[in-house]
CSV table of C-alpha atoms in Angstrom, one decimal:
chain,number,residue,atom,x,y,z
A,275,MET,CA,14.7,-2.1,-33.7
A,276,THR,CA,15.7,-5.2,-36.0
A,277,LEU,CA,18.7,-3.8,-35.9
A,278,PHE,CA,18.4,-3.4,-32.0
A,279,ARG,CA,17.7,-7.1,-31.7
A,280,LYS,CA,20.3,-8.1,-33.6
A,281,LEU,CA,22.9,-6.2,-31.5
A,282,TRP,CA,21.0,-7.4,-27.7
A,283,SER,CA,21.7,-11.3,-29.3
A,284,PHE,CA,25.3,-11.3,-30.4
A,285,ALA,CA,25.8,-9.5,-27.2
A,286,TYR,CA,23.8,-12.0,-25.2
A,287,PRO,CA,23.8,-15.2,-27.5
A,288,GLY,CA,20.5,-17.0,-26.5
A,289,PHE,CA,18.3,-14.5,-25.3
A,290,SER,CA,14.6,-14.9,-26.1
A,291,PHE,CA,13.0,-11.9,-25.9
A,292,SER,CA,9.6,-13.4,-25.9
A,293,HIS,CA,10.4,-15.0,-22.9
A,294,PHE,CA,12.1,-12.0,-21.7
A,295,HIS,CA,8.7,-10.1,-21.4
A,296,ARG,CA,7.0,-12.8,-20.5
A,297,VAL,CA,8.9,-13.1,-17.5
A,298,MET,CA,9.2,-9.2,-17.0
A,299,ALA,CA,5.5,-9.4,-16.9
A,300,THR,CA,4.8,-12.2,-14.5
A,301,ARG,CA,7.7,-9.2,-12.3
A,302,THR,CA,9.7,-12.4,-11.0
A,303,LEU,CA,12.9,-11.4,-12.6
A,304,SER,CA,14.5,-9.6,-11.1
A,305,VAL,CA,16.8,-6.9,-13.4
A,306,MET,CA,20.0,-5.8,-11.7
A,307,PRO,CA,20.1,-2.6,-10.9
A,308,LEU,CA,21.9,0.3,-12.6
A,309,GLY,CA,25.2,1.3,-11.3
A,310,ASN,CA,25.4,1.5,-7.7
A,311,VAL,CA,21.9,2.4,-6.6
A,312,THR,CA,21.2,0.6,-3.5
A,313,LEU,CA,18.7,0.7,-0.1
A,314,PRO,CA,19.5,2.2,2.8
A,315,SER,CA,21.9,-0.4,5.0
A,316,ALA,CA,19.9,-0.3,8.3
A,317,ILE,CA,17.1,-1.5,6.1
A,318,SER,CA,19.1,-4.2,3.4
A,319,GLU,CA,21.0,-5.6,6.6
A,320,ALA,CA,17.8,-6.5,8.5
A,321,LEU,CA,15.7,-7.9,5.8
A,322,ALA,CA,16.0,-9.6,2.9
A,323,LEU,CA,14.4,-7.7,-0.4
A,324,THR,CA,14.7,-8.7,-3.6
A,325,LEU,CA,14.8,-6.4,-5.9
A,326,ILE,CA,11.9,-7.1,-8.7
A,327,ALA,CA,11.3,-4.3,-10.7
A,328,GLN,CA,12.9,-1.6,-11.7
A,329,GLY,CA,12.2,2.0,-12.9
A,330,ALA,CA,13.7,5.9,-14.1
A,331,GLU,CA,12.3,6.6,-10.6
A,332,ALA,CA,12.2,4.0,-8.6
A,333,GLN,CA,13.4,0.3,-7.6
A,334,ILE,CA,10.8,-2.5,-6.2
A,335,TYR,CA,11.7,-5.0,-4.0
A,336,PHE,CA,10.0,-7.7,-2.3
A,337,SER,CA,10.0,-8.7,1.1
A,338,VAL,CA,8.4,-11.9,2.8
A,339,GLU,CA,8.2,-9.9,5.9
A,340,HIS,CA,6.5,-7.3,6.9
A,341,PRO,CA,8.7,-4.2,8.3
A,342,PHE,CA,7.4,-3.5,11.7
A,343,ILE,CA,4.7,-6.9,12.3
A,344,PRO,CA,6.7,-10.4,13.1
A,345,ALA,CA,5.7,-13.6,11.4
A,346,THR,CA,4.7,-15.5,14.4
A,347,TYR,CA,2.2,-12.2,15.0
A,348,LEU,CA,1.2,-11.8,12.2
A,349,THR,CA,-0.9,-14.6,11.2
A,350,GLY,CA,-2.5,-14.2,14.1
A,351,THR,CA,-3.8,-10.5,13.1
A,352,ASN,CA,-5.4,-11.5,9.4
A,353,SER,CA,-6.6,-14.7,8.8
A,354,GLN,CA,-5.7,-15.2,4.7
A,355,PRO,CA,-2.0,-16.2,4.4
A,356,SER,CA,0.4,-13.2,3.7
A,357,ALA,CA,1.5,-12.7,0.0
A,358,GLY,CA,4.4,-10.5,1.2
A,359,TYR,CA,5.3,-6.8,1.2
A,360,ILE,CA,6.2,-4.2,-0.8
A,361,LEU,CA,9.2,-1.9,-0.6
A,362,LYS,CA,9.2,1.0,-3.9
A,363,TYR,CA,12.4,3.0,-2.9
A,364,ARG,CA,13.3,6.3,-4.9
A,365,PRO,CA,16.8,6.5,-4.6
A,366,PRO,CA,19.1,9.8,-4.9
A,367,LYS,CA,19.6,10.9,-8.3
A,368,ARG,CA,23.7,11.8,-8.2
A,369,TYR,CA,22.9,14.1,-11.2
A,370,ARG,CA,20.9,16.6,-9.3
A,371,HIS,CA,21.9,19.3,-6.6
A,372,ASN,CA,21.2,17.5,-3.5
A,373,ALA,CA,19.2,20.1,-1.6
A,374,LEU,CA,16.8,19.9,-4.8
A,375,ASP,CA,17.2,16.0,-5.1
A,376,ALA,CA,16.3,15.5,-1.6
A,377,GLN,CA,13.0,18.0,-1.5
A,378,LEU,CA,12.3,16.2,-5.3
A,379,THR,CA,12.1,12.6,-3.5
A,380,LYS,CA,10.2,14.3,-0.5
A,381,HIS,CA,7.6,15.6,-2.5
A,382,ARG,CA,7.0,12.7,-5.0
A,383,THR,CA,7.4,9.7,-2.2
A,384,LEU,CA,4.4,11.7,0.0
A,385,SER,CA,1.8,12.8,-2.9
A,386,GLU,CA,1.6,8.9,-3.8
A,387,ALA,CA,1.9,7.6,-0.3
A,388,ARG,CA,-1.4,10.2,0.0
A,389,ILE,CA,-2.8,9.5,-2.7
A,390,LEU,CA,-2.4,5.4,-2.5
A,391,TYR,CA,-3.9,6.3,1.3
A,392,LYS,CA,-6.4,8.3,0.2
A,393,LEU,CA,-8.0,6.3,-2.6
A,394,PHE,CA,-7.8,3.0,-0.1
A,395,LEU,CA,-10.4,4.8,2.8
A,396,ALA,CA,-12.5,5.7,-0.5
A,397,GLY,CA,-12.6,1.8,-1.1
A,398,ILE,CA,-11.2,1.9,-4.3
A,399,SER,CA,-8.9,-1.2,-4.7
A,400,VAL,CA,-5.4,-0.2,-4.0
A,401,PRO,CA,-2.4,-1.7,-2.5
A,402,GLN,CA,-3.0,-0.9,1.1
A,403,LEU,CA,-0.2,1.4,2.5
A,404,ILE,CA,2.1,0.1,5.7
A,405,ALA,CA,4.6,2.9,6.0
A,406,VAL,CA,6.3,6.2,4.8
A,407,ASP,CA,9.6,7.7,4.5
A,408,PRO,CA,9.6,11.1,3.1
A,409,ARG,CA,13.2,11.6,3.7
A,410,GLN,CA,14.7,8.3,2.4
A,411,GLY,CA,11.8,8.4,-0.4
A,412,LEU,CA,10.3,5.0,1.0
A,413,ILE,CA,6.8,3.5,0.5
A,414,TRP,CA,6.0,0.2,2.1
A,415,MET,CA,2.6,-1.4,0.6
A,416,GLU,CA,0.8,-4.6,0.7
A,417,ASN,CA,1.9,-7.5,-2.5
A,418,ILE,CA,-0.7,-7.9,-4.2
A,419,ASP,CA,-1.0,-11.2,-5.1
A,420,GLY,CA,-1.8,-12.1,-8.8
A,421,GLN,CA,-0.8,-11.3,-12.8
A,422,SER,CA,-0.7,-8.2,-14.4
A,423,LEU,CA,-3.7,-7.8,-17.0
A,424,LYS,CA,-1.0,-7.3,-19.8
A,425,SER,CA,0.5,-11.3,-18.9
A,426,TRP,CA,-3.1,-12.4,-17.8
A,427,ILE,CA,-4.7,-11.2,-21.5
A,428,TRP,CA,-1.3,-12.9,-23.0
A,429,ALA,CA,-2.3,-16.2,-21.0
A,430,GLN,CA,-5.8,-15.8,-22.5
A,431,GLU,CA,-4.6,-15.4,-25.9
A,432,THR,CA,-2.0,-18.3,-25.9
A,433,GLU,CA,-4.7,-20.6,-24.5
A,434,MET,CA,-7.2,-20.0,-27.6
A,435,GLU,CA,-5.0,-19.8,-30.4
A,436,GLU,CA,-3.6,-23.4,-28.9
A,437,ARG,CA,-7.0,-24.9,-29.3
A,438,GLN,CA,-8.2,-23.0,-32.4
A,439,VAL,CA,-7.7,-25.8,-34.9
A,440,ASP,CA,-10.7,-27.7,-32.7
A,441,GLU,CA,-12.9,-24.8,-32.0
A,442,GLY,CA,-12.8,-22.3,-34.7
A,443,GLU,CA,-12.8,-18.1,-35.1
A,444,ASP,CA,-16.3,-18.0,-33.5
A,445,ALA,CA,-15.9,-19.9,-30.8
A,446,GLN,CA,-13.1,-18.1,-29.9
A,447,ALA,CA,-14.7,-14.8,-30.2
A,448,GLN,CA,-17.4,-16.3,-27.9
A,449,LYS,CA,-14.3,-17.3,-25.2
A,450,ARG,CA,-13.0,-13.8,-25.5
A,451,VAL,CA,-16.9,-12.6,-24.5
A,452,HIS,CA,-17.3,-15.2,-21.5
A,453,ILE,CA,-13.2,-14.7,-19.7
A,454,ILE,CA,-12.0,-11.6,-21.0
A,455,LYS,CA,-15.0,-9.0,-21.4
A,456,PRO,CA,-16.1,-9.6,-17.5
A,457,VAL,CA,-12.4,-8.7,-16.2
A,458,LEU,CA,-12.2,-5.6,-18.7
A,459,LEU,CA,-15.4,-4.3,-17.5
A,460,ALA,CA,-14.5,-4.2,-13.7
A,461,VAL,CA,-11.3,-2.5,-14.6
A,462,GLY,CA,-13.3,-0.2,-16.7
A,463,SER,CA,-15.5,0.7,-13.5
A,464,GLU,CA,-12.6,0.6,-11.0
A,465,ILE,CA,-11.2,3.0,-13.5
A,466,ALA,CA,-14.5,4.6,-12.9
A,467,LYS,CA,-14.2,5.0,-9.6
A,468,LEU,CA,-10.3,6.5,-9.1
A,469,HIS,CA,-12.2,9.1,-11.7
A,470,PHE,CA,-15.1,10.2,-10.1
A,471,LEU,CA,-12.5,10.9,-6.9
A,472,GLU,CA,-11.2,13.7,-9.4
A,473,THR,CA,-7.9,11.1,-9.6
A,474,VAL,CA,-6.1,10.9,-12.4
A,475,HIS,CA,-3.2,7.9,-12.3
A,476,GLY,CA,-1.1,9.7,-14.9
A,477,ASP,CA,0.7,6.1,-16.6
A,478,LEU,CA,-2.4,3.9,-17.1
A,479,THR,CA,-1.5,0.7,-18.2
A,480,THR,CA,-2.0,-2.7,-18.7
A,481,SER,CA,0.9,-3.5,-16.8
A,482,ASN,CA,-0.3,-1.4,-13.9
A,483,VAL,CA,-3.3,-3.2,-13.5
A,484,LEU,CA,-2.9,-6.5,-11.5
A,485,LEU,CA,-5.6,-9.2,-11.0
A,486,ARG,CA,-6.0,-10.1,-7.4
A,487,ASP,CA,-6.0,-14.3,-7.0
A,488,SER,CA,-9.1,-14.1,-5.0
A,489,SER,CA,-12.0,-15.5,-7.2
A,490,ARG,CA,-9.4,-17.7,-9.6
A,491,VAL,CA,-9.9,-17.8,-12.6
A,492,GLU,CA,-9.2,-21.2,-13.5
A,493,ALA,CA,-12.9,-21.6,-12.7
A,494,ILE,CA,-13.8,-19.0,-16.0
A,495,THR,CA,-11.4,-20.5,-18.6
A,496,VAL,CA,-12.5,-24.1,-17.4
A,497,THR,CA,-16.7,-23.6,-17.3
A,498,PHE,CA,-17.5,-22.0,-20.5
A,499,SER,CA,-21.1,-22.5,-19.9
A,500,ASP,CA,-21.5,-21.4,-16.9
A,501,LYS,CA,-21.3,-17.8,-14.8
A,502,PRO,CA,-17.5,-16.4,-15.4
A,503,MET,CA,-16.4,-15.9,-12.2
A,504,VAL,CA,-14.8,-11.9,-12.0
A,505,LYS,CA,-11.0,-11.2,-11.1
A,506,ASP,CA,-10.2,-8.6,-8.5
A,507,PRO,CA,-8.6,-5.6,-10.9
A,508,VAL,CA,-6.0,-3.7,-8.3
A,509,ILE,CA,-4.4,-0.3,-10.1
A,510,ILE,CA,-0.9,0.4,-8.2
A,511,ASP,CA,1.8,2.6,-9.4
A,512,PHE,CA,0.5,6.1,-8.2
A,513,GLY,CA,3.9,7.7,-8.9
A,514,LEU,CA,2.6,10.0,-11.4
A,515,ALA,CA,-1.4,10.4,-9.8
A,516,GLN,CA,-2.5,13.7,-9.4
A,517,GLN,CA,-5.7,15.0,-8.0
A,518,SER,CA,-7.8,16.9,-10.9
A,519,THR,CA,-11.3,18.3,-12.2
A,520,LEU,CA,-10.1,18.4,-15.9
A,521,PRO,CA,-12.6,15.8,-17.8
A,522,GLU,CA,-9.5,16.2,-20.2
A,523,ASP,CA,-6.9,14.6,-17.6
A,524,LYS,CA,-9.1,11.7,-17.5
A,525,ALA,CA,-9.4,11.8,-20.9
A,526,VAL,CA,-5.5,11.3,-21.3
A,527,ASP,CA,-5.9,8.7,-18.5
A,528,LEU,CA,-7.9,6.7,-21.0
A,529,TYR,CA,-6.0,7.3,-24.4
A,530,VAL,CA,-2.8,6.2,-22.8
A,531,LEU,CA,-4.7,2.4,-22.1
A,532,GLU,CA,-6.4,2.9,-25.1
A,533,ARG,CA,-2.4,3.3,-26.4
A,534,ALA,CA,-0.8,0.3,-24.1
A,535,PHE,CA,-3.6,-1.9,-25.6
A,536,ILE,CA,-2.9,-1.3,-29.3
A,537,SER,CA,0.7,-1.9,-28.5
A,538,THR,CA,0.4,-5.2,-26.4
A,539,HIS,CA,-2.5,-6.9,-27.6
A,540,PRO,CA,-2.6,-5.7,-31.1
A,541,ILE,CA,-5.5,-8.2,-32.5
A,542,HIS,CA,-8.2,-7.8,-30.4
A,543,SER,CA,-7.2,-4.1,-28.9
A,544,GLU,CA,-10.7,-2.6,-30.9
A,545,GLU,CA,-13.0,-5.0,-28.5
A,546,TYR,CA,-10.7,-4.5,-25.0
A,547,VAL,CA,-10.9,-0.9,-25.3
A,548,GLU,CA,-14.6,-0.9,-25.8
A,549,TRP,CA,-15.4,-3.0,-22.9
A,550,VAL,CA,-13.2,-1.0,-20.4
A,551,LEU,CA,-15.0,2.0,-21.6
A,552,GLU,CA,-18.4,0.4,-21.4
A,553,GLY,CA,-17.0,-0.6,-17.4
A,554,TYR,CA,-16.2,2.7,-17.4
A,555,VAL,CA,-18.9,4.4,-19.0
A,556,ALA,CA,-21.3,2.2,-16.6
A,557,GLY,CA,-19.3,2.3,-13.3
A,558,PHE,CA,-18.9,6.7,-13.4
A,559,GLY,CA,-20.6,7.5,-10.5
A,560,ARG,CA,-23.6,4.5,-10.6
A,561,GLY,CA,-26.4,7.2,-12.3
A,562,LYS,CA,-26.1,10.1,-10.4
A,563,LYS,CA,-26.9,12.9,-13.0
A,564,THR,CA,-24.4,14.9,-12.4
A,565,ALA,CA,-21.7,12.2,-13.1
A,566,MET,CA,-23.8,11.3,-16.2
A,567,PHE,CA,-23.0,14.4,-16.7
A,568,LYS,CA,-19.3,14.7,-16.3
A,569,VAL,CA,-18.6,10.5,-18.2
A,570,ASN,CA,-20.4,12.3,-21.2
A,571,GLU,CA,-17.9,15.3,-20.9
A,572,ILE,CA,-15.0,13.0,-20.3
A,573,MET,CA,-15.7,11.0,-24.2
A,574,ARG,CA,-15.6,14.0,-25.6
A,575,LYS,CA,-12.6,14.8,-24.4
A,576,LEU,CA,-11.8,11.4,-25.2
A,577,ASP,CA,-12.3,11.8,-29.4
A,578,ALA,CA,-10.2,15.0,-29.2
A,579,VAL,CA,-7.3,13.4,-27.4
A,580,ARG,CA,-7.7,10.4,-29.8
A,581,LEU,CA,-7.5,13.2,-32.6
A,582,ARG,CA,-4.2,15.3,-31.2
A,583,GLY,CA,-2.4,12.5,-29.0
A,584,ARG,CA,-1.7,12.8,-25.6
A,585,LYS,CA,-0.1,16.1,-25.7
A,586,ARG,CA,-2.2,19.3,-25.7
A,587,SER,CA,-1.5,21.7,-28.8
A,588,MET,CA,0.9,24.0,-28.3
A,589,VAL,CA,-0.4,26.2,-31.4
A,590,GLY,CA,-2.0,29.2,-31.1
B,46,MET,CA,7.1,-14.6,34.0
B,47,MET,CA,3.4,-12.5,34.0
B,48,GLY,CA,1.5,-11.4,30.8
B,49,GLY,CA,4.7,-9.2,29.4
B,50,LEU,CA,5.8,-9.6,25.9
B,51,THR,CA,9.0,-8.9,24.3
B,52,LEU,CA,9.3,-8.9,20.8
B,53,HIS,CA,11.9,-7.6,17.4
B,54,LEU,CA,10.6,-5.3,14.6
B,55,PRO,CA,11.6,-7.1,11.1
B,56,GLN,CA,13.4,-3.7,10.5
B,57,PHE,CA,14.9,-3.2,13.9
B,58,PRO,CA,16.1,-6.6,14.5
B,59,HIS,CA,18.4,-5.0,17.6
B,60,SER,CA,15.5,-2.8,19.2
B,61,SER,CA,13.9,-5.1,22.0
B,62,VAL,CA,10.0,-4.1,22.4
B,63,HIS,CA,8.3,-4.8,25.3
B,64,ILE,CA,4.7,-4.4,25.8
B,65,GLY,CA,2.7,-5.5,29.1
B,66,LEU,CA,-1.0,-5.5,29.2
B,67,TYR,CA,-2.4,-4.4,33.2
B,68,THR,CA,-6.5,-4.2,34.1
B,69,SER,CA,-7.8,-3.5,37.4
B,70,VAL,CA,-5.6,-0.5,37.7
B,71,SER,CA,-5.9,1.4,40.8
B,72,ASN,CA,-3.0,3.9,41.0
B,73,ALA,CA,-3.5,6.0,37.4
B,74,ALA,CA,-3.8,8.9,38.7
B,75,THR,CA,-0.5,8.5,40.9
B,76,ILE,CA,1.0,7.1,37.5
B,77,ARG,CA,0.4,10.6,35.8
B,78,LYS,CA,1.3,12.6,38.5
B,79,GLU,CA,5.2,10.9,38.5
B,80,LEU,CA,4.7,11.1,34.9
B,81,LEU,CA,4.2,15.3,34.7
B,82,ALA,CA,7.0,15.4,37.2
B,83,GLY,CA,9.5,14.1,35.1
B,84,ASN,CA,10.3,10.9,37.6
B,85,THR,CA,12.9,9.1,34.6
B,86,ARG,CA,11.7,5.5,36.6
B,87,TYR,CA,8.2,6.1,35.0
B,88,SER,CA,10.3,5.9,31.8
B,89,TYR,CA,7.6,4.0,29.5
B,90,ALA,CA,4.8,4.5,27.1
B,91,PHE,CA,1.6,4.4,29.4
B,92,VAL,CA,-0.9,3.9,26.8
B,93,ASP,CA,-4.8,4.0,27.8
B,94,PRO,CA,-6.3,0.2,26.1
B,95,ARG,CA,-9.3,2.1,25.5
B,96,GLY,CA,-7.8,3.7,21.7
B,97,VAL,CA,-6.1,0.9,21.0
B,98,LEU,CA,-7.3,-1.8,18.6
B,99,SER,CA,-5.0,-4.2,17.9
B,100,LEU,CA,-1.0,-5.5,18.7
B,101,ALA,CA,-0.8,-4.2,15.0
B,102,HIS,CA,-2.0,-0.9,16.1
B,103,VAL,CA,0.5,-0.7,18.6
B,104,LEU,CA,3.7,-1.9,16.2
B,105,ALA,CA,2.8,0.8,14.2
B,106,ALA,CA,2.9,3.5,16.9
B,107,VAL,CA,6.5,1.9,18.0
B,108,TYR,CA,7.5,1.8,14.1
B,109,ARG,CA,7.0,5.2,13.4
B,110,ALA,CA,8.3,6.3,16.5
B,111,LEU,CA,11.8,4.4,15.8
B,112,THR,CA,12.3,5.5,12.5
B,113,ASP,CA,11.5,9.4,13.5
B,114,MET,CA,14.4,8.9,15.8
B,115,GLN,CA,16.8,7.0,13.3
B,116,ALA,CA,15.9,10.5,11.4
B,117,GLY,CA,16.6,12.6,14.1
B,118,THR,CA,12.9,14.5,13.8
B,119,LEU,CA,11.9,12.9,17.3
B,120,ARG,CA,8.9,15.5,18.6
B,121,THR,CA,8.9,15.1,21.8
B,122,LYS,CA,11.9,14.5,24.6
B,123,THR,CA,12.0,11.1,25.0
B,124,LEU,CA,11.1,7.7,22.7
B,125,SER,CA,8.4,6.7,25.1
B,126,SER,CA,6.5,9.5,24.8
B,127,GLU,CA,7.2,9.7,21.3
B,128,ILE,CA,5.7,6.7,21.1
B,129,VAL,CA,2.7,7.4,22.3
B,130,PHE,CA,2.4,11.3,20.1
B,131,ALA,CA,2.6,8.0,17.6
B,132,PHE,CA,-0.7,7.0,18.3
B,133,GLY,CA,-1.6,10.1,17.2
B,134,GLY,CA,-3.4,11.3,14.3
B,135,THR,CA,-2.7,14.4,14.4
B,136,MET,CA,0.7,17.2,14.9
B,137,ASN,CA,-1.2,18.6,18.2
B,138,ILE,CA,1.3,16.8,21.5
B,139,ALA,CA,-0.5,17.9,24.3
B,140,GLU,CA,-3.9,16.9,22.8
B,141,THR,CA,-2.4,13.2,21.4
B,142,LEU,CA,-0.7,12.4,25.1
B,143,ARG,CA,-4.5,13.3,26.0
B,144,ARG,CA,-6.4,11.5,24.1
B,145,PHE,CA,-4.0,8.2,23.9
B,146,GLY,CA,-2.4,8.8,27.1
B,147,ILE,CA,-3.3,7.6,30.6
B,148,ASN,CA,-5.3,9.4,32.2
B,149,ASP,CA,-6.0,9.8,36.2
B,150,ASN,CA,-9.1,8.0,35.6
B,151,SER,CA,-7.3,5.0,33.1
B,152,ASP,CA,-8.3,1.7,34.4
B,153,SER,CA,-6.7,-0.4,32.3
B,154,LEU,CA,-3.5,0.4,31.2
B,155,LEU,CA,-1.0,-0.9,28.3
B,156,VAL,CA,2.5,0.1,28.6
B,157,VAL,CA,5.2,-0.1,26.2
B,158,LYS,CA,9.4,0.3,26.7
B,159,VAL,CA,11.6,0.2,23.7
B,160,ASP,CA,15.1,-0.9,24.7
B,161,THR,CA,17.4,0.1,21.9
B,162,ASP,CA,20.8,-1.0,23.3
B,163,GLN,CA,20.9,-5.2,22.3
B,164,MET,CA,21.2,-5.6,26.4
B,165,GLU,CA,19.3,-8.1,27.6
B,166,ARG,CA,17.1,-6.6,30.8
B,167,THR,CA,13.4,-8.1,30.0
B,168,ASN,CA,13.7,-9.1,33.8
B,169,SER,CA,13.7,-5.6,35.2
B,170,VAL,CA,11.6,-4.0,33.2
B,171,TRP,CA,8.6,-6.5,34.1
B,172,ASN,CA,10.1,-5.8,37.5
B,173,GLU,CA,9.9,-2.5,37.3
B,174,LEU,CA,6.4,-2.1,36.0
B,175,GLU,CA,5.4,-4.4,38.8
B,176,GLY,CA,6.3,-1.7,41.1
B,177,ILE,CA,5.1,1.1,39.6
B,178,ILE,CA,1.7,0.0,38.3
B,179,GLN,CA,-0.9,-1.5,40.9
B,180,GLY,CA,-3.2,-3.6,38.8
B,181,THR,CA,-3.5,-7.2,37.2
B,182,SER,CA,-1.1,-8.3,34.4
B,183,ILE,CA,-2.6,-10.1,31.4
B,184,PRO,CA,-1.2,-11.5,28.6
B,185,VAL,CA,-0.5,-9.1,25.4
B,186,THR,CA,-3.4,-10.9,22.8
B,187,ASP,CA,-5.6,-9.3,20.1
B,188,GLU,CA,-7.7,-10.9,22.3
B,189,ASN,CA,-7.3,-9.8,25.3
B,190,ILE,CA,-6.5,-5.7,23.7
B,191,GLU,CA,-9.8,-6.0,21.4
B,192,LYS,CA,-12.1,-6.6,24.7
B,193,LEU,CA,-10.2,-3.0,26.2
B,194,THR,CA,-11.0,-1.0,23.0
B,195,ASP,CA,-14.1,1.7,22.6
B,196,ILE,CA,-14.5,1.7,19.2
B,197,GLU,CA,-16.0,4.6,19.1
B,198,THR,CA,-12.9,6.2,20.3
B,199,ILE,CA,-11.4,4.9,17.6
B,200,ARG,CA,-13.9,6.9,15.3
B,201,LYS,CA,-13.3,9.9,17.2
B,202,ASN,CA,-9.1,10.1,17.7
B,203,TYR,CA,-8.8,9.0,13.7
B,204,LYS,CA,-11.8,11.5,12.6
B,205,ILE,CA,-12.7,7.8,10.7
B,206,GLN,CA,-15.7,8.8,9.1
B,207,GLN,CA,-19.5,7.7,9.8
B,208,GLY,CA,-19.9,6.1,6.6
B,209,ILE,CA,-17.1,3.8,7.4
B,210,SER,CA,-18.4,0.6,8.7
B,211,LEU,CA,-15.4,-0.2,11.8
B,212,ALA,CA,-16.9,-3.9,12.0
B,213,ASN,CA,-14.1,-5.7,10.3
B,214,ARG,CA,-10.9,-5.3,13.2
B,215,SER,CA,-8.2,-6.1,10.5
B,216,GLU,CA,-9.7,-3.4,8.1
B,217,VAL,CA,-9.7,-0.9,10.8
B,218,THR,CA,-6.0,-1.8,11.4
B,219,LYS,CA,-5.4,-0.5,8.4
B,220,ILE,CA,-6.7,2.6,8.3
B,221,VAL,CA,-5.1,3.6,11.6
B,222,THR,CA,-2.1,2.4,10.7
B,223,GLY,CA,-1.8,4.6,6.9
B,224,ALA,CA,-3.1,7.4,9.6
B,225,ILE,CA,0.1,7.0,11.5
B,226,ALA,CA,2.3,6.6,8.6
B,227,LEU,CA,1.2,9.4,7.4
B,228,ARG,CA,0.4,12.1,10.4
B,229,GLY,CA,2.0,15.1,9.6
B,230,TYR,CA,2.2,14.2,6.1
B,231,LEU,CA,-1.3,15.0,5.2
């Protein structure tokens, strides 16, 4: 890692890693696409699109404009000002056989769109599905205006550290309970709703949970003694999501999230995971008897997964 | 110029979308007969507004038809009939045209025409429609569309579960937008 950093700063003098991470986390930096993978020209010529994220599988573009509702009519239908739109594009992979590539792109795009729509109908907070083009690997959805859980926690921690001098350890711990805990309880309960519908996310990390700005979190940080306001967590990126009735798969989802907490927020990760799980257990099926049985089973599996890691044992 | 509306979808800036809304229509049966006979003068999407929620709902169907045309996967003979078909949540063409399209007893109509060439012909569309439809043209606004909606028709056509409330229009528009986008893929 240190060698990598040295090489990197050699290649890009003046480049700061922490800055890079912060900017990535707020999802505003446009990353140059690797190679010349670009959107179908009919779309890029018609709309002004900004690349905001790039993964191995897809590119995420931001558009101020809706794909089919002109701006003048948009204000008429929605009372809230629009936060823009997201276009997720799975570019063709040249190293795959054309026929196979087309089939995989179509299959994955549709699978993601179907799950997104199903969850939306079930009242889980996910981005609204606007349009799909399975042949070209395109999904249009609404943009969520807000920080990722990861960068939000970072921001909270940084602020608390800065005040450490005049407040001390105890006050900080109490602040975490008042500010971060309610948000993590809500996150856990949202994941529980998802799992209760026998859907697993497949890539549950602190970057794939966004906090919608509907209820202002500034209110929490300022009014310490008052009842804190909870942000509205929205789960994104269902590219690896699946239907599954197995407690095992749900436990793996939770385990992946736990690992994400440990690697991004190492100091208080134990506390954070505990709160998420508390919200999860409380939110799972809302006290139905069969749900209690299921959630106990998932928690048991989670202990097993912790011991052996995400992958199932291939021995025996 | 009457109440007709001409607009351009952001993703299809070169196509003009003409939308007209008519009430007190007295010759729906004749229009339907000419359509079935394949009269080319009637190359419009004639939609019964009872099954239409909002302008965004109409545009979702137009968008679906245009993207399918671009991909070369039209299921019906013309773009106009494809627009009516695009409203439906199912792949059954006859059933969708019956549910969403013009009926003999339709007393109001929503009409859509898309010009994919860049030719400016806004005037002749409205003139032509005036010759076809015996009714009153009213402005194409969400308020006017809303007055003509039969919300239970929407629930039936899109098979929306009883547990889901249809009180909030923009929420219902989100539901039908998804249904239109995923038609044939679910």
